[in-house]
Coordinates of C-alpha atoms in Angstrom, one line a residue:
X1 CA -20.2 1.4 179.0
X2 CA -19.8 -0.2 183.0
X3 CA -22.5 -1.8 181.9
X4 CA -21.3 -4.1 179.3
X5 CA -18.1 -4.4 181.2
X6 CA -20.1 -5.6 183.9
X7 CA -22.3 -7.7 181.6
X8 CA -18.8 -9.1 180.0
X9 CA -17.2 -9.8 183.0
X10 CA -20.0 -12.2 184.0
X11 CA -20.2 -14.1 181.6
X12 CA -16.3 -14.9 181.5
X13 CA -16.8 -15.9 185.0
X14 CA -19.9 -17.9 184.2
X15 CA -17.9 -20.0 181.3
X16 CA -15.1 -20.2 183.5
X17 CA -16.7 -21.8 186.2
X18 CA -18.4 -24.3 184.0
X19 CA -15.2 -25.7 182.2
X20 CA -13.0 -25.5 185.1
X21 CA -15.7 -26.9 188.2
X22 CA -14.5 -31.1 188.7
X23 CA -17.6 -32.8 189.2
X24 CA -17.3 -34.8 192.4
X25 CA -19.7 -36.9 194.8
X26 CA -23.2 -37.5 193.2
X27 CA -22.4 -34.7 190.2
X28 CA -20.2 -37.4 188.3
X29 CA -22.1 -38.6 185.7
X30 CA -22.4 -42.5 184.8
X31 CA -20.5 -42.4 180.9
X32 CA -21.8 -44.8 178.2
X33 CA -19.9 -44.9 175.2
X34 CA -22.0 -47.4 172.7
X35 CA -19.1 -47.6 169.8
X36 CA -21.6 -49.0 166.9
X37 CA -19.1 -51.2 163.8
X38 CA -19.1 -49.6 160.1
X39 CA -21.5 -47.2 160.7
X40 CA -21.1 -44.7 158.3
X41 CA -22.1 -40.4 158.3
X42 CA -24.7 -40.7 155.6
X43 CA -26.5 -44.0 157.7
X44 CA -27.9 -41.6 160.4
X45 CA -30.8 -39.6 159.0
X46 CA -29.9 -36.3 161.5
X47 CA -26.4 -36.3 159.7
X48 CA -27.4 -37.2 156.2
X49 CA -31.6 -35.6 155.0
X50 CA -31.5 -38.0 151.9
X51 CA -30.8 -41.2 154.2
X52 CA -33.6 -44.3 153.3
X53 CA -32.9 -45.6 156.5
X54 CA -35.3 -44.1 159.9
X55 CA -33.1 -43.6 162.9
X56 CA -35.6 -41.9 164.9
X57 CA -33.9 -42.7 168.3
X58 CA -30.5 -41.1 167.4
X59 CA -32.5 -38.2 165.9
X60 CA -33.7 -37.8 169.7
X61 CA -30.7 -38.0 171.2
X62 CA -29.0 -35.9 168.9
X63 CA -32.0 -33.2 169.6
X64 CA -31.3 -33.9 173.4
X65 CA -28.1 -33.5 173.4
X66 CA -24.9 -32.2 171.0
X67 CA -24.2 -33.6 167.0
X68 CA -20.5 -33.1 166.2
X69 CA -20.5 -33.1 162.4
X70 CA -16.3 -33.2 162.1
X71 CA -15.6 -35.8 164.4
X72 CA -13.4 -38.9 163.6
X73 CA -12.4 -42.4 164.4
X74 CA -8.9 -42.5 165.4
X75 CA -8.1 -45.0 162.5
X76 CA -10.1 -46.4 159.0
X77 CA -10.6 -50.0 160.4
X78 CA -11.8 -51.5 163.9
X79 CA -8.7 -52.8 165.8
X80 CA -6.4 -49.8 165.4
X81 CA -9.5 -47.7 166.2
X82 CA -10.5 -49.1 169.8
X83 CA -7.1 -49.0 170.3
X84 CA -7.3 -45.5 169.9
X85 CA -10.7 -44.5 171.9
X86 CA -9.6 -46.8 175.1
X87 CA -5.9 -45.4 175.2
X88 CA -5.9 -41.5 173.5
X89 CA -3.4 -42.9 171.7
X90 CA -2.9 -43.7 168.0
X91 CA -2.2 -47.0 167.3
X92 CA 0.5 -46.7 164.3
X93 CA 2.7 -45.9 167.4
X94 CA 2.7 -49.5 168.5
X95 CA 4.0 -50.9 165.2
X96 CA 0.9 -52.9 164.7
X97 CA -0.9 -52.7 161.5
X98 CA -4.3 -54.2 160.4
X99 CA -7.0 -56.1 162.3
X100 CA -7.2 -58.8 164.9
X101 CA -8.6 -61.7 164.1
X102 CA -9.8 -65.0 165.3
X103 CA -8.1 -65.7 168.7
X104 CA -5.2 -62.9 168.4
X105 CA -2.9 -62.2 171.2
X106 CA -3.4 -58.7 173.6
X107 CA -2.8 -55.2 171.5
X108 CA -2.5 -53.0 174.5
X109 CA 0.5 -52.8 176.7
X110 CA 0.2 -53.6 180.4
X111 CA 0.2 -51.0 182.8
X112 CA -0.6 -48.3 179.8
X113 CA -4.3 -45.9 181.1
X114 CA -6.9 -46.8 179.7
X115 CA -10.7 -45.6 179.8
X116 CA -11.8 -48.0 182.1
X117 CA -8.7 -47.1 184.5
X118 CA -9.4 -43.7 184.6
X119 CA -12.7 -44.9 185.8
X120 CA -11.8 -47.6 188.2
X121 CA -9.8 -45.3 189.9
X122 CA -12.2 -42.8 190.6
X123 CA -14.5 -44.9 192.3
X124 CA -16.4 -45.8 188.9
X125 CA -18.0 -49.6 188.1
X126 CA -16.5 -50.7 185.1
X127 CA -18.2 -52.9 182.1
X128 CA -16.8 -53.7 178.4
X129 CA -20.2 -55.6 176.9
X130 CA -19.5 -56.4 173.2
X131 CA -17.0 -56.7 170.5
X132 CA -13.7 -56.3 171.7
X133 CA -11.2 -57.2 169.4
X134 CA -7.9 -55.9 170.9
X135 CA -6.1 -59.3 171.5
X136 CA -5.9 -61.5 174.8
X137 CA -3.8 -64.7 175.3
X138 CA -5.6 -68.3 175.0
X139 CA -3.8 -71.1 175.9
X140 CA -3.0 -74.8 174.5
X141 CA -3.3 -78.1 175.8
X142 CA 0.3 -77.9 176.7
X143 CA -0.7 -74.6 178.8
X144 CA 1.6 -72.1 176.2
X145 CA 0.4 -69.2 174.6
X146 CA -1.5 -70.0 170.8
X147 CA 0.6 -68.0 168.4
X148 CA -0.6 -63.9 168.8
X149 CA -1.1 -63.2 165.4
X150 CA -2.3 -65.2 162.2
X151 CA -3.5 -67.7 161.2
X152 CA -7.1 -68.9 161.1
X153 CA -9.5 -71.5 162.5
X154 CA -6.8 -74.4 162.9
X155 CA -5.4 -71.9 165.2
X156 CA -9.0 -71.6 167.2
X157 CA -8.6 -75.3 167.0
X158 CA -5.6 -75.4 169.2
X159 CA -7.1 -73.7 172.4
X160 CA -7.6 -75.5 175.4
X161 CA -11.0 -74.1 176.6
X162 CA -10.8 -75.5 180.1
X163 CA -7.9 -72.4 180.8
X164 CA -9.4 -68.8 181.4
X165 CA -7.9 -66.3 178.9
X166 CA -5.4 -63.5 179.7
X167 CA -4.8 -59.9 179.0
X168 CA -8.1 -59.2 178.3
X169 CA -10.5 -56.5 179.5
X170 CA -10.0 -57.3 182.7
X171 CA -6.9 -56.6 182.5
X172 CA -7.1 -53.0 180.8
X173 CA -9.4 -51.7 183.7
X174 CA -12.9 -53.4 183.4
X175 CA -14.8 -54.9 186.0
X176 CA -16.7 -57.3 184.2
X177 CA -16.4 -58.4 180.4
X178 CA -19.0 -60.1 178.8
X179 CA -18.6 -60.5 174.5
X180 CA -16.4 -61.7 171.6
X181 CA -13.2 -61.9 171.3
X182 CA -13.1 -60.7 167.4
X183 CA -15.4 -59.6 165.0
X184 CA -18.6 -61.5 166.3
X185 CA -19.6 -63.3 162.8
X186 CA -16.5 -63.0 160.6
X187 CA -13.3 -64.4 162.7
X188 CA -13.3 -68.0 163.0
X189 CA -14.6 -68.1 166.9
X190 CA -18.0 -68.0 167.4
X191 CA -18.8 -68.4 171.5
X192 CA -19.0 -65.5 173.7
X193 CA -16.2 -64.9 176.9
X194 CA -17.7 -63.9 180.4
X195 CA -14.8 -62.4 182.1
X196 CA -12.1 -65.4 181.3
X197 CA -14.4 -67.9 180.1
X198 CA -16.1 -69.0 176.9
X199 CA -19.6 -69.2 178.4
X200 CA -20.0 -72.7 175.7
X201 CA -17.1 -74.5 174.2
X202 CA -17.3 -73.9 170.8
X203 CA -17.5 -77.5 168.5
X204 CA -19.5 -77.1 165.8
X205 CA -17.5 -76.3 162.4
X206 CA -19.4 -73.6 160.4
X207 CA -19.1 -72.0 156.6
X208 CA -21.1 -70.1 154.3
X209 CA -21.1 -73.9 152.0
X210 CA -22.7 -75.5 155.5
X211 CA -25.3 -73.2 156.3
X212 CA -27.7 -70.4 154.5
X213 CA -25.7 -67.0 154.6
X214 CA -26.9 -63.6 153.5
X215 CA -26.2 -61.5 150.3
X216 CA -23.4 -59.4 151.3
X217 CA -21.3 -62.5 152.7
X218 CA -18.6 -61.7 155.0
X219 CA -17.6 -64.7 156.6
X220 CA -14.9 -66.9 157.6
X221 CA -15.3 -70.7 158.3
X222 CA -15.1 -71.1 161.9
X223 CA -16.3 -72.9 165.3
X224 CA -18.9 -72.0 167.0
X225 CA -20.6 -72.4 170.4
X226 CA -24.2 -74.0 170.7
X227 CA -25.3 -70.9 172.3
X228 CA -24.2 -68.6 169.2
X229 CA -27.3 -67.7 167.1
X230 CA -25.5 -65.6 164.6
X231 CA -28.8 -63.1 164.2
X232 CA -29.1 -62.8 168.2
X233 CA -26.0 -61.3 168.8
X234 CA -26.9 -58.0 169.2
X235 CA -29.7 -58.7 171.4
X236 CA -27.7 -60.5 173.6
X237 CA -25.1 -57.9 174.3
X238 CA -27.9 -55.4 174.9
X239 CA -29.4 -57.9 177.3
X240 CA -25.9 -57.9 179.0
X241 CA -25.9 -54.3 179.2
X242 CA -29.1 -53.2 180.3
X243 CA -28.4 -56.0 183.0
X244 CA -25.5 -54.5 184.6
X245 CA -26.8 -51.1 184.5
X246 CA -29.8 -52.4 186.4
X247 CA -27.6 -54.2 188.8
X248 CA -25.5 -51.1 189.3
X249 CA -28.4 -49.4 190.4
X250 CA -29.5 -51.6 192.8
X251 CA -26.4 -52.1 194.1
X252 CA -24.8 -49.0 194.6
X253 CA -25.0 -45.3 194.4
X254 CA -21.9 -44.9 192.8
X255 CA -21.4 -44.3 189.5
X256 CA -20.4 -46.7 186.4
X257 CA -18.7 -46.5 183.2
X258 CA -19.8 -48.5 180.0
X259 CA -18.2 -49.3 177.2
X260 CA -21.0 -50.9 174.7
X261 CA -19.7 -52.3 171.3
X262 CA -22.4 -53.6 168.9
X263 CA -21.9 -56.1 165.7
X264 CA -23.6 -53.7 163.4
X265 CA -22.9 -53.1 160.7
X266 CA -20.1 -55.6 160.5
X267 CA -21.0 -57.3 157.2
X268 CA -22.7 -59.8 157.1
X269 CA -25.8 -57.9 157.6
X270 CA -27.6 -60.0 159.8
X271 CA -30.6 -58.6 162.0
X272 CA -32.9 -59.8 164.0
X273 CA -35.8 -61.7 162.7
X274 CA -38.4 -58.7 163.8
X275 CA -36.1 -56.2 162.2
X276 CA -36.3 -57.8 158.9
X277 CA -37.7 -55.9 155.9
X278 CA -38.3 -52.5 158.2
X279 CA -36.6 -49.9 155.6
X280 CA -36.4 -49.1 152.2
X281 CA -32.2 -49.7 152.3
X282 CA -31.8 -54.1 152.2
X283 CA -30.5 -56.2 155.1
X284 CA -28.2 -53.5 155.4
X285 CA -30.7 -50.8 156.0
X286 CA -32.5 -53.2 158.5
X287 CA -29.6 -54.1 160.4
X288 CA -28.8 -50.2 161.2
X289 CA -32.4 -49.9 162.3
X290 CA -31.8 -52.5 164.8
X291 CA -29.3 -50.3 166.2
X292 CA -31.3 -47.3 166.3
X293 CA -33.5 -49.5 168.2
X294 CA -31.1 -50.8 170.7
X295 CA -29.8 -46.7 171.1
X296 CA -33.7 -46.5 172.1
X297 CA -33.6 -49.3 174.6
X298 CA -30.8 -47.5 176.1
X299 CA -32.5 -44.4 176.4
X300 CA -35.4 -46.4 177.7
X301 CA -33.4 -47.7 180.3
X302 CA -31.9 -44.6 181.9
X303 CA -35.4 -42.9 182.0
X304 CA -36.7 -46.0 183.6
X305 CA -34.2 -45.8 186.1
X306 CA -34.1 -42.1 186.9
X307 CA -30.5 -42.3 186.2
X308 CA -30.6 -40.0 182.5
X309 CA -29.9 -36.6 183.8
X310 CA -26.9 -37.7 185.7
X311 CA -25.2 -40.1 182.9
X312 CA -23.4 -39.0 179.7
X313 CA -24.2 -40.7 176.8
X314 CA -21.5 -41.0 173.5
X315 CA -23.0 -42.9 170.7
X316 CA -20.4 -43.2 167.4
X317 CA -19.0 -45.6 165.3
X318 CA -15.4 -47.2 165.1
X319 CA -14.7 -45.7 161.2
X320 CA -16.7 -45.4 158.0
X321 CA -18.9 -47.9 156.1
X322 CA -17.9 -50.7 154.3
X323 CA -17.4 -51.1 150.5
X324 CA -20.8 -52.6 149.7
X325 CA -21.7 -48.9 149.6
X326 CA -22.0 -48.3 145.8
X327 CA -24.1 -51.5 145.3
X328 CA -26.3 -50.4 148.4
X329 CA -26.5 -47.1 146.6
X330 CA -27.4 -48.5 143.5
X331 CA -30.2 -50.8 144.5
X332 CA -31.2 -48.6 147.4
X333 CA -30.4 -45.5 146.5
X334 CA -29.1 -44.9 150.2
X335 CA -25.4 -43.9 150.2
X336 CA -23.9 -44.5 153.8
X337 CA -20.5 -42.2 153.3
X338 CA -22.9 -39.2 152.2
X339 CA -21.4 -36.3 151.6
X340 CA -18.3 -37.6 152.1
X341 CA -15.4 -39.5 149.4
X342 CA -14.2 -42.7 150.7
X343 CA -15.1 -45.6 152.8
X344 CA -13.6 -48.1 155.5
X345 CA -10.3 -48.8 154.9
X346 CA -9.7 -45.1 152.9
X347 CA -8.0 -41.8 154.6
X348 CA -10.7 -39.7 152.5
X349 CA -13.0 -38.8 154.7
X350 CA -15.5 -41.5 154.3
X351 CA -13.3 -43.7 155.8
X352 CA -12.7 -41.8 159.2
X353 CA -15.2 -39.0 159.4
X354 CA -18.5 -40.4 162.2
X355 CA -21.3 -39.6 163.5
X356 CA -20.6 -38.7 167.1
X357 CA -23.4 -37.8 169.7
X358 CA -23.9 -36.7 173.0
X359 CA -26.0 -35.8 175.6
X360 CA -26.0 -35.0 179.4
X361 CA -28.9 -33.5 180.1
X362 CA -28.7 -29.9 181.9
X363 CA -25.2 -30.2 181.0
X364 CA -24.9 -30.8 177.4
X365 CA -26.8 -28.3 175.6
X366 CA -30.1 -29.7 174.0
X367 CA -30.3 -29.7 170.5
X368 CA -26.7 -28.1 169.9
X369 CA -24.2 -28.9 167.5
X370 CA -20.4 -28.5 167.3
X371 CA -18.0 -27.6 164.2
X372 CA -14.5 -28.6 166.8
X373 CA -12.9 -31.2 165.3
X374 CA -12.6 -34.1 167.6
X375 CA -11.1 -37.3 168.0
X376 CA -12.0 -40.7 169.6
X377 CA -8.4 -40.6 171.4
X378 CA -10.0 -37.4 172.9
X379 CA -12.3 -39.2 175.0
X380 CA -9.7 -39.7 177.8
X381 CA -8.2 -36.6 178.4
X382 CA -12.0 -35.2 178.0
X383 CA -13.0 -37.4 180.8
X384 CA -9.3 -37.1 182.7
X385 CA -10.7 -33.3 182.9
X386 CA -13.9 -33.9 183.9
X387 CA -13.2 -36.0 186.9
X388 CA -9.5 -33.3 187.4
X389 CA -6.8 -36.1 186.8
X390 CA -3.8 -35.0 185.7
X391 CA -2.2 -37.1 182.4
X392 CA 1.3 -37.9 182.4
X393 CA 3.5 -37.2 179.8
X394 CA 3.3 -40.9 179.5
X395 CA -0.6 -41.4 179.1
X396 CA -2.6 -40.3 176.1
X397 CA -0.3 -39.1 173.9
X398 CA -2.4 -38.1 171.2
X399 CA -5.3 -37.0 173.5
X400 CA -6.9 -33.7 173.5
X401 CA -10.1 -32.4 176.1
X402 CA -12.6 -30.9 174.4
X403 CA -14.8 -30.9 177.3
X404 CA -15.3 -27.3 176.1
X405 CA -17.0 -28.0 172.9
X406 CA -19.5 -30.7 175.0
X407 CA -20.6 -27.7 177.8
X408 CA -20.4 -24.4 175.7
X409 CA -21.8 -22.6 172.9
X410 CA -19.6 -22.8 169.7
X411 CA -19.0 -18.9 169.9
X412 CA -17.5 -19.4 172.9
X413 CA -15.0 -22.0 172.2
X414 CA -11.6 -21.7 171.0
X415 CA -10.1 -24.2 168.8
X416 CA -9.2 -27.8 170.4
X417 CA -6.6 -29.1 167.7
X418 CA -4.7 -27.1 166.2
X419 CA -4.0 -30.9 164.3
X420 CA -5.3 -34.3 163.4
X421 CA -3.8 -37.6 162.3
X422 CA -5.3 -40.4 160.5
X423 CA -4.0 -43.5 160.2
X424 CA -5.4 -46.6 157.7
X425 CA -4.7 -50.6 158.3
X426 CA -1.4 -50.7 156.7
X427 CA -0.7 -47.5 158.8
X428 CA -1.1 -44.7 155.5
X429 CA -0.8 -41.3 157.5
X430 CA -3.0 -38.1 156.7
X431 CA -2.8 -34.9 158.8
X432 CA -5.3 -32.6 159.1
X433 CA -5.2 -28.7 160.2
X434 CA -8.4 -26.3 159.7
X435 CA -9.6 -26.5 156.4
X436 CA -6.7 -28.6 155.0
X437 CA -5.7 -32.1 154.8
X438 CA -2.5 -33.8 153.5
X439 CA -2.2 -37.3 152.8
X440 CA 0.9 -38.6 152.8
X441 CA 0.5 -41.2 150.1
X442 CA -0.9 -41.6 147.1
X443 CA -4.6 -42.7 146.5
X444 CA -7.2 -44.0 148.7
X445 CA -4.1 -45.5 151.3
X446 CA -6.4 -48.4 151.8
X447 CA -9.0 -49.7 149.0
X448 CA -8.6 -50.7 145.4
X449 CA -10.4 -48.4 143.6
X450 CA -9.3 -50.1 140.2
X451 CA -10.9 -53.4 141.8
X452 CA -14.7 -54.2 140.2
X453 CA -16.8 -53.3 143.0
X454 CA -15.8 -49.8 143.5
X455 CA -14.3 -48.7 140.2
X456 CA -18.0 -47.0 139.9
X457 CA -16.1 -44.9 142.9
X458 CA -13.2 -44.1 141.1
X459 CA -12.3 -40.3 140.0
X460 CA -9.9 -39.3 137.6
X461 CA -6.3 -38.6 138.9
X462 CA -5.7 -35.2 137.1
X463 CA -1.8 -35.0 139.0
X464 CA -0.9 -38.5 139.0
X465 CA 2.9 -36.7 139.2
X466 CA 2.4 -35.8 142.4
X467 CA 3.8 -37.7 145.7
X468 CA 1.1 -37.0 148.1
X469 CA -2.5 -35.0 148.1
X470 CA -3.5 -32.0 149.8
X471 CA -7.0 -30.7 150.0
X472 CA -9.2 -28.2 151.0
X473 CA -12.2 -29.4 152.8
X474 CA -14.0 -26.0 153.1
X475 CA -14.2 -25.4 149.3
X476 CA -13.9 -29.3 148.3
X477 CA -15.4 -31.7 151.0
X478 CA -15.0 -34.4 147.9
X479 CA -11.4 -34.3 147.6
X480 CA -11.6 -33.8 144.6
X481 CA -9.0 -31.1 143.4
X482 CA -5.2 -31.9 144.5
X483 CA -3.7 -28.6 145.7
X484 CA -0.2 -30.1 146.4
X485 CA 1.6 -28.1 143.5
X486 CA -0.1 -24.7 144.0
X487 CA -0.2 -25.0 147.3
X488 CA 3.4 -26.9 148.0
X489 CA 4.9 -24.4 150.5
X490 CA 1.9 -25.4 152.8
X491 CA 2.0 -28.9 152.0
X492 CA 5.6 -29.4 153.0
X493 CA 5.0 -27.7 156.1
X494 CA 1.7 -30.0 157.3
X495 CA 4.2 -32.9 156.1
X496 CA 7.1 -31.6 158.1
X497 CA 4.7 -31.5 161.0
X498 CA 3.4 -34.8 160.5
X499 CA 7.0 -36.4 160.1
X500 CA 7.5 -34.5 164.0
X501 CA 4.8 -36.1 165.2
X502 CA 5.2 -39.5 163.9
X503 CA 9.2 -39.5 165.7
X504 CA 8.0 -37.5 168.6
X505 CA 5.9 -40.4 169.5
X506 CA 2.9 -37.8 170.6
X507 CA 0.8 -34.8 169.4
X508 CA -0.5 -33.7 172.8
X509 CA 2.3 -31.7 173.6
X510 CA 4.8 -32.7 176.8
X511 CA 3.5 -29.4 178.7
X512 CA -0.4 -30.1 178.7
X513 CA -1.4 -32.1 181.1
X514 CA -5.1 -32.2 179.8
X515 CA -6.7 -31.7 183.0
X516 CA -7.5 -28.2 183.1

């Protein structure tokens, strides 16, 4: 019997030390978050065994490192979602609905913590390298700010590029910004921005009736830069990347942050000339290849360097996959949302559930997995704790650190949310607690499912009486079966607790200051 006490009272000390030691000096770890665009659950082949696309180098990192398999983009579309990941807080809160576009004005509020602050101020190199797509001022001939929201290239057409940009990344917390300012090949400006600059004035008018496209068109007439080679983008922010880290190295022995947002899958699918024809999935299926290779290069990089045991790596995607799924699925047979209902745009889980992986090696246990559900917002008060900053009341509001489910076994951890929100473009709210979900609304809150390319989608609505849906995800990850009338008593409670935290402004309550 003193034994076993003896044996328990170790281990709680062991598993105390390990979530509650900062890591200081040389022990914090470079962070690399490589957010990939539309890349659904079922496109990874460690997350779905019936996949037609090979992803071995996420398959290794995953077997390095920790698969979360309940982890979720903090909206169903890209804006409100990097809103989400570089603030911990859900973007629904600011009023804004839907997606940048084109040369949009800045989403996030000056002097609000971001990532990259959190970072900066604890000594860390900063770097955003990719699509960013949350807003920053451009400027006229007449040296006023173009109009921050709509409109479309005879907006583009009214910048004066001889003025640097505002409110960008730089002025969020990175160091250096090197990318687009929107979706890289759909939004009307096609050049690239180095810090405050486009690195080539962009002149040359482009549409899909001017120039070949791809099936699978997703494109909006636009200008573009003579240094823009639509199938090179990709490559060129890896370049970027793999640049600074070696830089950084050289440089410096302190440590860096990352932040790494890639084109794909943005339709159009559009790889590389060498990645062309590599998988049994279409231009589609090539084009997430591609980004298995570029995960690789990463990898690559850090062993190269020596720098992989001390860096944590995050590889995940902004929200589910787009709705050329059911055609992809019926000429492929590769179903990118697999096993999940719904897509991008949709609060079902298709449309918000991601692959998320990790690894930070003698840190992160190898070849682990986690059941905690997580959140993108999570990553700051995850790192807050890891580096032992204390979060304001006024900072990450919907925030949570599950720096417990990176570090320990899953029998060892308790649950991290107790609740989740989801959010879709025209700001459809869902909340999620253990094995139940409510969605506030009716249908997908986000695709037409009556439309022709995804009424193959569509299910029967068996209680088309009722206001909202509530589901079980243990016993019906498919949503298919509405529980809201036999279950009502619980589904006016999860509403009641999602109309608190909508008005409350917050669901990381006042008291935690996420840093323990």
């Amino acid at each position: 019997m003193r034994q076993t006490l003896l044996l328990c009272f170790t281990v709680f000390w062991a598993v105390a030390l390990v979530l509650c030691r900062p890591v200081t000096g040389q022990q914090r770890p470079n962070v690399i978050v490589i957010l990939a665009d539309d890349l659904g659950y079922g496109d990874v082949a460690c997350y779905n065994a019936e996949s037609k696309i090979l992803t071995p180098n996420l398959d290794k990192l995953a077997r390095q490192g920790r698969r979360f398999t309940d982890a979720h983009s903090p909206s169903t579309v890209c804006t409100p979602s990097r809103y989400g990941l570089l603030t911990g807080r859900l973007c629904f809160r600011t009023g804004s609905t839907g997606v940048l576009t084109g040369v949009d004005g800045p989403l996030i509020e000056p002097g609000r913590m971001t990532l990259a602050q959190l970072f900066r101020e604890h000594g860390y190199r900063t770097a955003c390298i990719g699509k960013w797509h949350l807003g920053m001022t451009f400027f006229d001939q007449a040296g006023q700010p173009v109009r921050p929201r709509g409109g479309g290239i005879e907006k583009v057409t009214q910048v004066d590029w001889t003025k640097p940009v505002e409110q960008g990344p730089r002025a969020t917390g990175f160091d250096y910004f090197f990318g687009t300012a929107c979706c890289p090949t759909t939004d009307w400006l096609y050049a690239y921005l180095e810090n405050e600059r486009v690195t080539s004035v962009p002149t040359a008018v482009v549409s899909p009736t001017t120039r070949h496209w791809l099936e699978y068109e997703h494109f909006r007439t636009g200008l573009k830069s003579e240094d823009f080679d639509f199938r090179q983008v990709d490559k060129v922010f890896l370049e970027k990347s793999i640049g600074f880290i070696e830089r950084h190295v050289q440089e410096t022995q302190e440590p860096f942050f990352l932040y790494h947002a890639t084109q794909t899958a943005h339709l159009p699918a559009l790889p590389a000339p060498e990645y062309v024809g590599r998988t049994a999935a279409g231009p589609l299926g090539d084009f997430i290849f591609q980004f298995d290779a570029i995960v690789g290069e990463f990898m690559n990089c850090l062993d190269r360097l020596g720098i992989a045991e001390n860096t944590l790596l995050i590889v995940t995607s902004d929200n589910g996959p787009e709705i050329i799924t059911p055609r992809v699925r019926a000429q492929f047979g590769h179903d990118s949302a697999r096993p999940w209902r719904g897509l991008k745009r949709d609060n079902w889980e298709g449309g918000h559930r991601v692959p998320f992986i990790a690894r930070w090696t003698g840190t992160i246990p190898a070849a682990s997995q986690s059941e905690q559900t997580i959140c993108h917002t999570d990553l700051l008060a995850t790192c807050a704790a890891m580096l032992k900053h204390p979060l304001e009341a006024d900072m990450a509001e919907d925030s949570f650190n599950f720096w417990p489910a990176l570090v320990t076994t899953e029998s060892e951890q308790t649950t991290i949310r107790r609740f989740t929100l989801h959010h879709t473009m025209n700001n459809s709210l869902a909340i999620r607690s253990g094995d139940w979900k409510l969605l506030a609304h009716k249908g997908s809150g986000g695709n037409d499912y009556g439309s022709e390319v995804l009424r193959s989608l569509a299910l029967p609505e068996r209680q088309p009486e009722a206001p909202f849906q509530l589901y079980n995800l243990a016993s019906d990850p498919g949503e298919t079966t509405n529980r809201y009338f036999d279950q009502s008593e619980l589904a006016n409670s999860l509403y009641q607790q999602l109309r608190q935290f909508r008005q409350s402004g917050r669901t990381r309550p006042v008291h935690d200051r996420a840093d323990r």
